[in-house]
Amino acid sequence: MAVAGLRGLGPAARRALGRAPCRAHRLTPADDELYQRTRLTVLEPESPGAVFLEGYTSRGFTVSGDLVVGPCAILPRAILQWNVGSYRDISHQSLSLFRLLEPRIEILVLGTGDRVERLHPAVLKRMRECGIAVEVQDTPNACATFNFLTSEKRVAAAGLIPPRGTYRGM
Amino acid sequence: TVRPKNEVEQKQLCAFGEYVAEILPKYIQQVQVTCFNELELLIHPDGIIPVLTFLRDHTNAQFKSLADLTAVDVPSRQYRFEIVYNLLSLRFNSRIRVKTYTDELTPVDSAVSVHKAANWYEREVWDMYGVFFANHPDLRRILTDYGFEGHPFRKDFPLSGYVEVRYDDEVKRVVAEPVELSQEFRKFDLNSPWEAFPAYRVAPEPLKIEAGAKKEDAK
């Protein structure tokens, strides 16, 4: 009775029910029998030109081996200290540097500290009008996002405010 | 509907709905039971956390599991977004739906303090509809691209979007450009000229329970 019930099932179901699989009809190994090499992609500072965020602390950031103290503005070819106190100081003027860059950056990642803070909608609108997409997140996630975007070769810039929380290295 | 009516379950749900409405009259604005025996509580947006905490912790409710958190966009209303919480009680094997309303600018309290599962659901509602959740630990976009503008699930957002991406060989990367449709958008009206369900010309009303008044009997 058990055999009759199994005849209607497919090979995967039969294996699950404990019957020995018969592969006599196959000449080459099936997909699940091939040993497939595991592929691993690791984000690394491979190319020397790329800017890569290695860590953040409550005092500053480690960018491509350089330590930046305080809020940091990261551009495709430059790393600068940013002149803001906290997320409240992010305004049309403090973002003017990102607008003036040539060739134009595609996306600007803003890290506002410990938590996501809502910025003034007028400021975001002005950036959008210049053709720059703005992504507002908390600083740990903003660092990760900036790294993803640079590894995907998208022209990204970042404005990061160090998180005020407990000391944390990446 | 062809499904036979389960009067017993409907009476039980009505009784439970009245019970909850009597305990929390401040926030619950209406209780209804649909014809499929689903209990729905319509509440004021200020009362999300009290009502969800009550439903989670009260002995007779114990809706410990948040099954779903979504929003519905009805642009014709003044409060266009309707936030829907679907809760499941494992002890009593029953479900309940809690609905609130908000418009585009008013923030809504986050349910993360009551149910941890609400975290990503609320991120999705923020991303897709633009409903801001106050006191959410990490409210950022979850499904759309970094730097995406607009909220796709709103009814005024077009089906094709505003931006399309293509690989540009000159700059050797993917660029985003305004969308160009090769054929203009066609909207098909699929209504047939013949009436489909003549017995249901008037939609059956869900059973509404007013606080303190007698139950209205509906079809």
XYZ file of C-alpha atoms in Angstrom, chain A residues 106-107 116 118 128 133-135 137-138 141 145 148-149 153-155, chain B residues 105 107 132 136-141 145-149 173-175:
34
model
C 23.779 61.143 -7.811
C 22.932 60.489 -4.222
C 16.649 59.010 12.114
C 13.175 64.309 10.022
C 15.945 67.321 -5.315
C 18.670 62.206 -4.375
C 18.871 62.520 -0.605
C 18.769 59.549 1.729
C 19.189 57.684 7.931
C 20.826 57.229 11.307
C 23.026 52.674 8.688
C 24.592 52.571 2.810
C 27.138 49.789 -0.620
C 26.691 52.661 -2.996
C 30.124 52.394 -8.416
C 27.361 54.932 -7.945
C 28.529 58.485 -7.525
C 1.033 64.916 7.455
C 2.151 61.293 12.558
C 5.138 58.894 9.606
C 9.753 54.358 15.818
C 13.348 53.269 16.542
C 14.522 53.224 12.928
C 12.121 54.637 10.361
C 13.806 54.526 6.988
C 12.991 53.187 3.552
C 15.756 52.458 -4.089
C 18.055 54.785 -2.111
C 17.021 58.326 -2.806
C 13.704 57.355 -4.375
C 11.142 60.121 -4.317
C 27.064 52.564 -14.957
C 23.355 52.575 -14.385
C 21.682 55.981 -14.692
